[in-house]
CSV table of C-alpha atoms and ligand atoms in Angstrom, one decimal:
chain,number,residue,atom,x,y,z
S,293,MET,CA,85.3,-22.5,-108.5
S,294,THR,CA,85.2,-20.3,-111.5
S,295,MET,CA,87.7,-17.5,-112.0
S,296,TYR,CA,86.8,-15.9,-115.3
S,297,LYS,CA,83.5,-14.0,-115.9
S,298,PHE,CA,81.6,-13.8,-119.2
S,299,ASN,CA,78.9,-11.2,-119.3
S,300,THR,CA,78.6,-11.1,-123.1
S,301,VAL,CA,79.2,-14.0,-125.5
S,302,ALA,CA,79.1,-13.7,-129.3
S,303,MET,CA,78.0,-16.9,-131.1
S,304,ILE,CA,79.2,-17.0,-134.7
S,305,GLY,CA,76.9,-19.3,-136.7
S,306,LEU,CA,73.3,-19.9,-135.6
S,307,GLY,CA,72.7,-23.4,-137.0
S,308,TYR,CA,71.9,-26.7,-135.5
S,309,ILE,CA,74.6,-26.2,-132.8
S,310,GLY,CA,75.1,-22.5,-132.6
S,311,LEU,CA,71.4,-21.5,-132.0
S,312,PRO,CA,70.7,-24.1,-129.2
S,313,THR,CA,74.0,-23.2,-127.5
S,314,ALA,CA,73.4,-19.5,-127.7
S,315,THR,CA,69.9,-20.0,-126.4
S,316,VAL,CA,70.9,-22.1,-123.4
S,317,LEU,CA,73.7,-19.6,-122.5
S,318,ALA,CA,71.2,-16.8,-122.8
S,319,SER,CA,68.7,-18.7,-120.6
S,320,ARG,CA,71.4,-18.6,-117.8
S,321,GLY,CA,71.4,-14.8,-117.9
S,322,VAL,CA,74.4,-14.3,-120.3
S,323,LYS,CA,73.9,-11.5,-122.9
S,324,VAL,CA,74.3,-13.4,-126.1
S,325,ILE,CA,74.9,-11.8,-129.5
S,326,GLY,CA,74.0,-14.4,-132.1
S,327,VAL,CA,75.7,-13.7,-135.5
S,328,ASP,CA,74.8,-15.3,-138.8
S,329,VAL,CA,75.3,-14.3,-142.4
S,330,ASN,CA,71.8,-15.5,-143.2
S,331,GLN,CA,69.5,-12.5,-142.9
S,332,HIS,CA,66.4,-14.7,-142.8
S,333,ALA,CA,67.8,-16.7,-139.8
S,334,VAL,CA,68.6,-13.4,-138.0
S,335,ASP,CA,65.2,-11.9,-138.6
S,336,THR,CA,63.4,-15.1,-137.6
S,337,ILE,CA,65.3,-15.3,-134.3
S,338,ASN,CA,64.8,-11.7,-133.5
S,339,ARG,CA,61.0,-12.3,-133.8
S,340,GLY,CA,61.5,-15.0,-131.2
S,341,GLN,CA,61.1,-17.8,-133.7
S,342,VAL,CA,63.4,-20.6,-135.0
S,343,HIS,CA,64.5,-21.5,-138.5
S,344,ILE,CA,65.6,-25.1,-137.6
S,345,VAL,CA,63.7,-28.0,-136.1
S,346,GLU,CA,64.7,-29.3,-132.7
S,347,PRO,CA,62.3,-30.3,-129.9
S,348,ASP,CA,61.6,-27.5,-127.4
S,349,LEU,CA,64.0,-25.0,-129.0
S,350,ASP,CA,61.2,-22.7,-130.2
S,351,GLY,CA,59.8,-22.0,-126.7
S,352,LEU,CA,63.3,-21.3,-125.3
S,353,VAL,CA,64.3,-19.0,-128.1
S,354,HIS,CA,61.0,-17.1,-127.7
S,355,HIS,CA,61.7,-16.7,-124.0
S,356,VAL,CA,65.4,-15.5,-124.2
S,357,VAL,CA,64.7,-13.1,-127.1
S,358,LYS,CA,61.7,-11.6,-125.2
S,359,GLU,CA,63.9,-11.2,-122.1
S,360,GLY,CA,66.5,-9.4,-124.2
S,361,ASN,CA,69.3,-11.9,-123.5
S,362,LEU,CA,69.6,-13.1,-127.1
S,363,VAL,CA,69.9,-10.7,-130.0
S,364,ALA,CA,70.8,-11.8,-133.5
S,365,ARG,CA,72.9,-9.7,-136.0
S,366,THR,CA,74.6,-10.2,-139.3
S,367,THR,CA,77.9,-8.8,-138.0
S,368,PRO,CA,79.8,-9.4,-134.8
S,369,GLN,CA,80.3,-6.8,-132.1
S,370,GLU,CA,82.5,-6.7,-129.0
S,371,ALA,CA,82.1,-9.4,-126.4
S,372,ASP,CA,84.0,-11.2,-123.6
S,373,ALA,CA,84.1,-14.5,-125.6
S,374,PHE,CA,83.4,-15.7,-129.1
S,375,ILE,CA,82.2,-19.1,-129.9
S,376,ILE,CA,82.5,-20.3,-133.5
S,377,ALA,CA,80.0,-22.9,-134.7
S,378,VAL,CA,80.1,-22.7,-138.5
S,379,PRO,CA,80.0,-25.6,-141.0
S,380,THR,CA,83.1,-27.5,-142.0
S,381,PRO,CA,82.1,-29.4,-145.1
S,382,PHE,CA,84.6,-31.3,-147.3
S,383,MET,CA,85.6,-30.4,-150.8
S,384,ASP,CA,86.6,-32.6,-153.7
S,385,GLY,CA,88.8,-35.5,-152.7
S,386,HIS,CA,87.3,-35.4,-149.2
S,387,LYS,CA,89.5,-32.5,-148.1
S,388,PRO,CA,88.2,-30.4,-145.2
S,389,ASP,CA,86.9,-26.9,-146.2
S,390,LEU,CA,87.8,-24.4,-143.6
S,391,SER,CA,86.6,-21.4,-145.5
S,392,TYR,CA,83.7,-20.7,-143.1
S,393,ILE,CA,86.1,-20.7,-140.2
S,394,GLU,CA,88.4,-18.3,-142.1
S,395,ALA,CA,85.4,-16.0,-142.8
S,396,ALA,CA,84.4,-16.1,-139.1
S,397,ALA,CA,88.0,-15.1,-138.2
S,398,ARG,CA,87.8,-12.2,-140.7
S,399,ALA,CA,84.5,-11.1,-139.2
S,400,ILE,CA,85.5,-11.1,-135.5
S,401,ALA,CA,89.1,-9.8,-135.9
S,402,PRO,CA,88.1,-6.1,-135.9
S,403,VAL,CA,86.1,-6.4,-132.7
S,404,LEU,CA,88.6,-8.4,-130.6
S,405,ARG,CA,90.1,-6.8,-127.5
S,406,GLN,CA,92.6,-7.9,-124.9
S,407,GLY,CA,91.3,-10.6,-122.5
S,408,ASN,CA,89.0,-12.2,-125.1
S,409,LEU,CA,88.5,-16.0,-125.3
S,410,ILE,CA,87.7,-17.6,-128.7
S,411,ILE,CA,86.3,-21.1,-128.8
S,412,LEU,CA,86.0,-23.1,-131.9
S,413,GLU,CA,83.2,-25.7,-131.8
S,414,SER,CA,83.0,-26.6,-135.5
S,415,THR,CA,84.1,-30.2,-136.2
S,416,SER,CA,87.6,-29.6,-137.6
S,417,PRO,CA,90.7,-31.4,-138.7
S,418,VAL,CA,93.6,-31.5,-136.2
S,419,GLY,CA,95.4,-28.2,-136.2
S,420,ALA,CA,92.4,-26.1,-137.1
S,421,THR,CA,92.4,-24.1,-133.9
S,422,GLU,CA,96.1,-23.2,-134.4
S,423,GLN,CA,95.3,-22.2,-138.0
S,424,LEU,CA,92.5,-20.0,-136.7
S,425,ALA,CA,94.9,-18.4,-134.3
S,426,GLY,CA,97.3,-17.8,-137.2
S,427,TRP,CA,94.7,-16.1,-139.3
S,428,LEU,CA,93.7,-13.8,-136.4
S,429,ALA,CA,97.3,-12.9,-135.7
S,430,GLU,CA,97.6,-11.8,-139.3
S,431,TYR,CA,94.6,-9.5,-139.0
S,432,ARG,CA,95.4,-8.1,-135.6
S,433,THR,CA,99.2,-7.5,-135.3
S,434,ASP,CA,98.4,-5.2,-132.4
S,435,LEU,CA,97.3,-8.2,-130.2
S,436,SER,CA,99.3,-11.2,-129.0
S,437,PHE,CA,98.1,-14.8,-129.5
S,438,PRO,CA,98.9,-18.1,-127.7
S,439,GLN,CA,101.4,-19.2,-130.4
S,440,GLN,CA,103.3,-16.0,-129.6
S,441,ALA,CA,102.8,-15.4,-125.9
S,442,GLY,CA,101.3,-18.6,-124.4
S,443,ASP,CA,99.4,-18.0,-121.2
S,444,ALA,CA,100.3,-14.3,-121.3
S,445,ALA,CA,98.7,-13.8,-124.7
S,446,ASP,CA,96.1,-11.0,-125.1
S,447,ILE,CA,93.7,-13.4,-126.8
S,448,GLN,CA,93.2,-17.1,-125.7
S,449,LEU,CA,91.9,-19.8,-128.0
S,450,ALA,CA,90.3,-23.2,-127.2
S,451,TYR,CA,88.7,-26.1,-129.2
S,452,CYS,CA,85.6,-27.5,-127.5
S,453,PRO,CA,83.6,-29.9,-129.7
S,454,GLU,CA,79.9,-30.4,-129.4
S,455,ARG,CA,78.7,-34.0,-129.2
S,456,VAL,CA,74.9,-33.6,-129.0
S,457,LEU,CA,72.5,-36.0,-130.7
S,458,PRO,CA,70.0,-34.3,-133.0
S,459,GLY,CA,66.6,-34.6,-131.5
S,460,HIS,CA,68.0,-34.5,-127.9
S,461,VAL,CA,70.1,-31.3,-128.3
S,462,LEU,CA,68.8,-29.3,-125.4
S,463,ARG,CA,69.2,-32.1,-122.9
S,464,GLU,CA,72.6,-33.3,-124.1
S,465,LEU,CA,74.0,-29.8,-124.2
S,466,VAL,CA,73.6,-29.6,-120.5
S,467,GLU,CA,74.1,-33.2,-119.5
S,468,ASN,CA,77.0,-34.4,-121.7
S,469,ASP,CA,80.6,-34.2,-120.5
S,470,ARG,CA,82.5,-31.6,-122.5
S,471,ILE,CA,86.0,-31.8,-123.9
S,472,VAL,CA,87.8,-28.5,-123.4
S,473,GLY,CA,91.0,-28.2,-125.4
S,474,GLY,CA,93.1,-25.1,-124.8
S,475,MET,CA,95.9,-23.9,-127.0
S,476,THR,CA,97.3,-23.0,-123.5
S,477,THR,CA,96.4,-24.1,-120.0
S,478,LYS,CA,94.9,-20.7,-119.4
S,479,ALA,CA,92.6,-21.0,-122.5
S,480,ALA,CA,91.3,-24.4,-121.3
S,481,GLU,CA,90.6,-23.0,-117.8
S,482,MET,CA,88.8,-20.0,-119.3
S,483,ALA,CA,86.7,-22.1,-121.6
S,484,ALA,CA,85.8,-24.5,-118.8
S,485,ASP,CA,84.5,-21.6,-116.8
S,486,LEU,CA,82.4,-20.5,-119.7
S,487,TYR,CA,80.9,-24.0,-120.2
S,488,GLN,CA,80.3,-24.4,-116.5
S,489,ILE,CA,77.7,-21.7,-116.9
S,490,PHE,CA,75.3,-24.3,-118.4
S,491,VAL,CA,77.0,-27.7,-118.5
S,492,ARG,CA,76.1,-30.1,-115.7
S,493,GLY,CA,78.4,-32.8,-117.1
S,494,GLU,CA,82.1,-32.8,-116.4
S,495,CYS,CA,84.5,-30.4,-118.3
S,496,LEU,CA,87.6,-32.4,-119.2
S,497,LEU,CA,90.6,-30.3,-119.9
S,498,THR,CA,93.2,-31.1,-122.6
S,499,ASP,CA,95.1,-29.4,-125.5
S,500,SER,CA,93.3,-28.2,-128.6
S,501,ARG,CA,94.8,-30.9,-131.0
S,502,THR,CA,93.7,-33.8,-128.7
S,503,ALA,CA,90.2,-32.2,-128.4
S,504,GLU,CA,90.0,-31.9,-132.2
S,505,MET,CA,91.0,-35.5,-132.7
S,506,ALA,CA,88.6,-36.6,-129.9
S,507,LYS,CA,85.6,-35.3,-131.8
S,508,LEU,CA,86.7,-37.0,-135.0
S,509,THR,CA,87.4,-40.2,-133.1
S,510,GLU,CA,84.0,-40.4,-131.6
S,511,ASN,CA,82.2,-40.2,-134.9
S,512,SER,CA,84.7,-42.5,-136.6
S,513,PHE,CA,84.2,-45.1,-133.8
S,514,ARG,CA,80.5,-45.1,-134.6
S,515,ASP,CA,81.2,-45.2,-138.4
S,516,VAL,CA,83.6,-48.1,-138.1
S,517,ASN,CA,81.1,-50.0,-135.9
S,518,ILE,CA,78.2,-49.4,-138.3
S,519,ALA,CA,80.4,-50.5,-141.2
S,520,PHE,CA,81.1,-53.8,-139.4
S,521,ALA,CA,77.3,-54.3,-139.1
S,522,ASN,CA,76.7,-53.3,-142.7
S,523,GLU,CA,79.5,-55.7,-143.9
S,524,LEU,CA,77.9,-58.5,-141.9
S,525,SER,CA,74.6,-57.8,-143.7
S,526,LEU,CA,76.3,-58.2,-147.1
S,527,ILE,CA,78.0,-61.4,-146.0
S,528,SER,CA,74.8,-62.8,-144.5
S,529,ASP,CA,72.9,-62.0,-147.7
S,530,LYS,CA,75.5,-63.9,-149.7
S,531,LEU,CA,75.4,-66.9,-147.3
S,532,GLY,CA,71.7,-67.0,-146.9
S,533,ILE,CA,71.7,-66.1,-143.2
S,534,ASN,CA,69.3,-63.7,-141.4
S,535,VAL,CA,71.7,-60.9,-140.2
S,536,TRP,CA,69.3,-59.7,-137.6
S,537,GLU,CA,69.1,-63.1,-135.9
S,538,LEU,CA,72.9,-63.4,-136.3
S,539,ILE,CA,73.5,-60.1,-134.5
S,540,GLU,CA,71.0,-60.8,-131.8
S,541,LEU,CA,72.7,-64.1,-131.1
S,542,ALA,CA,76.2,-62.8,-131.2
S,543,ASN,CA,75.3,-59.9,-128.9
S,544,ARG,CA,74.4,-62.4,-126.2
S,545,HIS,CA,78.1,-62.7,-125.7
S,546,PRO,CA,79.0,-60.5,-122.7
S,547,ARG,CA,81.7,-58.5,-124.6
S,548,VAL,CA,80.1,-58.3,-128.0
S,549,ASN,CA,77.8,-55.3,-128.9
S,550,ILE,CA,77.3,-55.1,-132.7
S,551,LEU,CA,75.4,-52.0,-134.0
S,552,LYS,CA,72.6,-52.2,-136.5
S,553,PRO,CA,73.0,-52.5,-140.3
S,554,GLY,CA,71.0,-50.0,-142.3
S,555,PRO,CA,70.6,-48.6,-145.8
S,556,GLY,CA,73.8,-46.6,-145.3
S,557,VAL,CA,75.1,-43.9,-143.0
S,558,GLY,CA,73.5,-40.4,-143.2
S,559,GLY,CA,73.5,-37.2,-141.3
S,560,HIS,CA,76.1,-34.4,-141.4
S,561,CYS,CA,78.7,-35.8,-139.1
S,562,ILE,CA,79.4,-39.5,-139.1
S,563,ALA,CA,79.7,-39.7,-142.9
S,564,VAL,CA,82.0,-36.6,-143.0
S,565,ASP,CA,84.2,-36.5,-140.0
S,566,PRO,CA,86.2,-39.7,-140.6
S,567,TRP,CA,87.4,-38.2,-143.8
S,568,PHE,CA,89.2,-35.5,-141.9
S,569,ILE,CA,91.3,-38.2,-140.2
S,570,VAL,CA,91.9,-39.9,-143.5
S,571,ASP,CA,93.0,-36.6,-145.0
S,572,SER,CA,95.5,-35.9,-142.2
S,573,ALA,CA,96.9,-39.5,-142.1
S,574,PRO,CA,96.1,-41.2,-145.3
S,575,LYS,CA,98.6,-44.0,-145.0
S,576,GLU,CA,97.7,-44.9,-141.4
S,577,ALA,CA,93.9,-44.5,-141.4
S,578,ARG,CA,93.2,-47.7,-143.2
S,579,ILE,CA,90.2,-49.1,-141.2
S,580,ILE,CA,88.7,-45.7,-141.0
S,581,ARG,CA,88.8,-45.2,-144.8
S,582,THR,CA,87.5,-48.7,-145.5
S,583,ALA,CA,84.6,-48.2,-143.1
S,584,ARG,CA,83.6,-45.0,-145.0
S,585,GLU,CA,83.7,-46.9,-148.2
S,586,VAL,CA,81.7,-49.9,-146.9
S,587,ASN,CA,79.0,-47.5,-145.5
S,588,ASP,CA,78.9,-45.4,-148.7
S,589,ASN,CA,78.5,-48.5,-150.7
S,590,LYS,CA,75.5,-49.8,-148.7
S,591,PRO,CA,72.9,-47.8,-150.6
S,592,HIS,CA,74.0,-49.4,-153.9
S,593,HIS,CA,73.6,-52.9,-152.4
S,594,VAL,CA,70.0,-52.0,-151.4
S,595,ILE,CA,69.3,-50.6,-154.9
S,596,GLU,CA,70.5,-53.9,-156.4
S,597,GLN,CA,68.3,-55.9,-154.1
S,598,VAL,CA,65.3,-53.9,-155.1
S,599,ALA,CA,66.2,-54.1,-158.8
S,600,ARG,CA,66.5,-57.9,-158.5
S,601,ALA,CA,63.1,-58.2,-156.8
S,602,ALA,CA,61.5,-55.9,-159.4
S,603,ASP,CA,62.7,-58.2,-162.2
S,604,ARG,CA,60.3,-60.9,-160.9
S,605,PHE,CA,57.3,-58.7,-161.7
S,606,LYS,CA,55.8,-57.0,-164.7
S,607,ASN,CA,55.4,-53.3,-163.7
S,608,PRO,CA,55.7,-53.8,-159.9
S,609,VAL,CA,54.4,-51.4,-157.3
S,610,ILE,CA,57.2,-50.5,-154.8
S,611,ALA,CA,56.3,-49.0,-151.4
S,612,CYS,CA,59.2,-47.2,-149.9
S,613,LEU,CA,58.9,-46.5,-146.1
S,614,GLY,CA,60.9,-43.6,-144.8
S,615,LEU,CA,63.1,-40.9,-146.3
S,616,SER,CA,64.8,-39.2,-143.3
S,617,PHE,CA,68.4,-40.0,-142.4
S,618,LYS,CA,67.4,-41.8,-139.2
S,619,ALA,CA,64.3,-42.7,-137.2
S,620,ASP,CA,61.7,-40.3,-135.8
S,621,ILE,CA,63.2,-37.1,-137.3
S,622,ASP,CA,62.2,-34.9,-140.3
S,623,ASP,CA,65.8,-34.3,-141.6
S,624,LEU,CA,66.1,-35.5,-145.2
S,625,ARG,CA,69.5,-34.0,-145.8
S,626,GLU,CA,72.4,-36.5,-146.4
S,627,SER,CA,69.9,-39.3,-146.2
S,628,PRO,CA,70.7,-42.6,-147.8
S,629,ALA,CA,67.0,-43.4,-147.9
S,630,MET,CA,66.5,-40.3,-150.2
S,631,ASP,CA,69.4,-41.3,-152.4
S,632,ILE,CA,68.0,-44.8,-152.7
S,633,VAL,CA,64.5,-43.7,-153.6
S,634,ALA,CA,65.8,-41.1,-156.1
S,635,ASP,CA,68.0,-43.7,-157.8
S,636,LEU,CA,65.2,-46.2,-158.0
S,637,ALA,CA,62.9,-43.6,-159.5
S,638,GLU,CA,65.4,-42.9,-162.2
S,639,ARG,CA,65.6,-46.6,-163.1
S,640,ASP,CA,61.9,-46.7,-163.8
S,641,LEU,CA,61.4,-50.1,-162.2
S,642,GLY,CA,57.7,-49.7,-161.6
S,643,ARG,CA,55.3,-47.5,-159.8
S,644,MET,CA,56.8,-46.0,-156.6
S,645,LEU,CA,54.8,-45.0,-153.6
S,646,VAL,CA,56.8,-43.1,-151.0
S,647,VAL,CA,55.9,-42.7,-147.3
S,648,GLU,CA,57.4,-40.2,-144.9
S,649,PRO,CA,55.2,-39.4,-141.9
S,650,HIS,CA,57.3,-36.4,-140.9
S,651,ILE,CA,56.7,-34.2,-144.0
S,652,ASP,CA,53.6,-32.9,-145.7
S,653,LYS,CA,54.8,-33.1,-149.3
S,654,LEU,CA,57.4,-34.7,-151.4
S,655,PRO,CA,60.8,-33.0,-151.5
S,656,ASN,CA,61.5,-31.2,-154.9
S,657,LYS,CA,64.0,-33.8,-155.9
S,658,LEU,CA,61.3,-36.5,-156.0
S,659,GLU,CA,58.4,-34.4,-157.2
S,660,GLY,CA,56.7,-35.8,-160.3
S,661,LYS,CA,58.8,-39.0,-160.1
S,662,VAL,CA,57.2,-40.9,-157.3
S,663,GLU,CA,53.8,-40.8,-155.5
S,664,PHE,CA,53.4,-39.6,-151.9
S,665,SER,CA,51.4,-42.0,-149.8
S,666,ASN,CA,50.7,-43.3,-146.4
S,667,ALA,CA,52.0,-46.6,-145.0
S,668,GLU,CA,48.7,-48.5,-145.1
S,669,GLU,CA,47.7,-47.5,-148.6
S,670,ALA,CA,51.2,-48.0,-150.0
S,671,ILE,CA,51.6,-51.5,-148.6
S,672,GLU,CA,48.1,-52.4,-149.7
S,673,GLN,CA,49.0,-51.7,-153.3
S,674,ALA,CA,52.6,-52.9,-153.2
S,675,ASP,CA,54.3,-55.9,-154.6
S,676,ILE,CA,57.6,-54.9,-153.0
S,677,VAL,CA,57.9,-53.2,-149.6
S,678,LEU,CA,61.2,-51.5,-149.0
S,679,LEU,CA,61.6,-50.4,-145.3
S,680,LEU,CA,64.3,-47.6,-145.2
S,681,VAL,CA,63.7,-45.9,-141.9
S,682,ASP,CA,62.6,-47.4,-138.6
S,683,HIS,CA,60.1,-44.7,-137.7
S,684,LYS,CA,57.8,-45.6,-134.8
S,685,GLN,CA,54.7,-44.9,-136.9
S,686,PHE,CA,55.6,-48.0,-139.0
S,687,LYS,CA,55.1,-50.2,-135.9
S,688,ARG,CA,51.3,-50.0,-136.7
S,689,VAL,CA,51.9,-51.9,-140.0
S,690,ARG,CA,49.9,-55.2,-139.9
S,691,ARG,CA,52.4,-58.0,-140.3
S,692,GLU,CA,50.0,-60.3,-142.2
S,693,LYS,CA,49.9,-57.7,-145.0
S,694,LEU,CA,53.6,-58.2,-145.5
S,695,GLN,CA,53.3,-62.0,-145.9
S,696,THR,CA,52.2,-61.8,-149.5
S,697,ARG,CA,54.7,-59.2,-150.5
S,698,VAL,CA,58.4,-59.2,-151.2
S,699,VAL,CA,59.8,-57.3,-148.1
S,700,ILE,CA,63.3,-55.7,-148.2
S,701,ASP,CA,63.8,-54.6,-144.6
S,702,THR,CA,67.0,-52.6,-144.5
S,703,ARG,CA,66.7,-52.0,-140.7
S,704,GLY,CA,65.4,-55.4,-139.4
S,705,PHE,CA,62.4,-53.5,-138.4
S,706,PHE,CA,59.8,-56.2,-139.1
S,707,TRP,CA,62.0,-59.1,-137.8
S,708,SER,CA,61.5,-60.6,-134.4
S,709,ARG,CA,62.3,-64.0,-133.0
D,1046,SAJ,N1,73.0,-45.8,-138.0
D,1046,SAJ,C1,73.0,-47.1,-138.4
D,1046,SAJ,N2,73.2,-48.1,-137.5
D,1046,SAJ,C2,73.3,-47.9,-136.2
D,1046,SAJ,C3,73.3,-46.5,-135.7
D,1046,SAJ,C4,73.2,-45.5,-136.7
D,1046,SAJ,O1,72.9,-47.4,-139.6
D,1046,SAJ,O2,73.4,-48.8,-135.4
D,1046,SAJ,C5,72.9,-44.7,-139.0
D,1046,SAJ,C6,71.7,-43.9,-138.8
D,1046,SAJ,O3,70.6,-44.5,-139.4
D,1046,SAJ,C7,72.1,-42.6,-139.4
D,1046,SAJ,C8,73.6,-42.5,-139.2
D,1046,SAJ,O4,74.0,-43.8,-138.8
D,1046,SAJ,O5,71.9,-42.6,-140.8
D,1046,SAJ,C9,74.0,-41.6,-138.0
D,1046,SAJ,O6,73.1,-41.6,-137.0
D,1046,SAJ,P1,73.5,-41.5,-135.4
D,1046,SAJ,O7,72.2,-41.6,-134.6
D,1046,SAJ,O8,74.5,-42.6,-135.1
D,1046,SAJ,O9,74.3,-40.2,-135.3
D,1046,SAJ,P2,74.0,-38.6,-135.7
D,1046,SAJ,O10,74.6,-38.4,-137.0
D,1046,SAJ,O11,72.6,-38.2,-135.5
D,1046,SAJ,O12,74.8,-37.8,-134.5
D,1046,SAJ,C10,76.2,-38.2,-134.3
D,1046,SAJ,C11,76.4,-38.5,-132.8
D,1046,SAJ,N3,77.7,-39.1,-132.6
D,1046,SAJ,C12,77.9,-40.3,-132.0
D,1046,SAJ,O13,77.0,-40.9,-131.6
D,1046,SAJ,C13,79.4,-40.7,-131.8
D,1046,SAJ,C14,76.3,-37.2,-132.0
D,1046,SAJ,O14,76.6,-37.5,-130.6
D,1046,SAJ,C15,77.2,-36.2,-132.5
D,1046,SAJ,O15,77.1,-34.9,-131.8
D,1046,SAJ,C16,76.8,-35.9,-134.0
D,1046,SAJ,O16,77.0,-37.1,-134.7
D,1046,SAJ,C17,77.7,-34.7,-134.5
D,1046,SAJ,O17,77.2,-33.6,-134.6
D,1046,SAJ,O18,78.9,-35.0,-134.7
């Protein structure tokens, strides 16, 4: 049974997490004020359109804006609850950069009132929610915060990480279990009531530090496991073993489940979050740090493989299949495939034909350096075929075409028993 009511919620940050969350809340009848410093994003949303790509989001945004339940603005206004979903990149030396959270604190401080709940959703190092509460207490000396008054504080704060998979955000927002970490018990209970407006999964209550660490742990778990697979691919190359066959066989063990090697780990989370743990506990986080290094090194290994293959030809044609950071999406940011292609182009190894079915033209970084092509044409002309992303479109590639070419298959896409 819910105790706390939230009629208006302000979402600070309308990016890949903030906008879908704001939209789903609004679709449940909550009045949502979306806040973003990006005027273009605000204008786009207020027209009922989207500035990011996520399946089915456009239709839902259109609907909630038309109904008047979602309004975007560049500055916050009063609300019952504030959810902060701003970026937390890292700075030099892999140190977390909390400046966007600090800016959000500055922006909401003037409009806070007694009884408010503030939820931090941005992936953050352990202690960030307490830090946020500290900043707010400096700006608003007239209000009390959990570090001063516990459950009786005027303002309550909680940390509730998102864990949705890009490409499945609208479904996972509703279905996934949610970790709700309060700075106080009351904060956790309030936040759980808010999430229960749209979450069908379970809300699991804990404290804010455990919740912060849980988010980092989930992505580090995946990073460490991918690193194990990537390390196996290097060892197998050295020992003349087919890593895909090796993993398939080992995975027949009832308690072994090895992930897939690839050209490296991309995206905005898995390659970043583990560093927040390393930064907080550098001496202790040894496997986590090494996993990051192993995964970051994988693109160099692929580049060396291609360079060695290219040495065997005079002016080879190299077909590169895929640029995005993982299969069946159009997101080229933080993509190892992009880095590999850009590096190979710089080395001038031969003619490079690049295929990415999810975009219409080459990204600026590659413009003029490689040729944009389609899979069939590129493979037809190629001496070397480099498979970087396992897009489903590449399933149509005719295997016999590959037999006369050097194939470097970073995802085991063309391999089968
Ligand atoms: N990858 C491999 N081998 C694998 C699996 C993935 O090389 O076996 C690579 C992918 O190609 C990609 C990268 O890892 O380059 C990351 O892809 P992903 O699909 O594992 O994850 P993301 O970054 O799209 O989303 C992750 C998810 N976290 C976990 O699965 C623990 C998602 O649930 C989080 O919400 C998201 O990070 C986030 O925002 O933190």
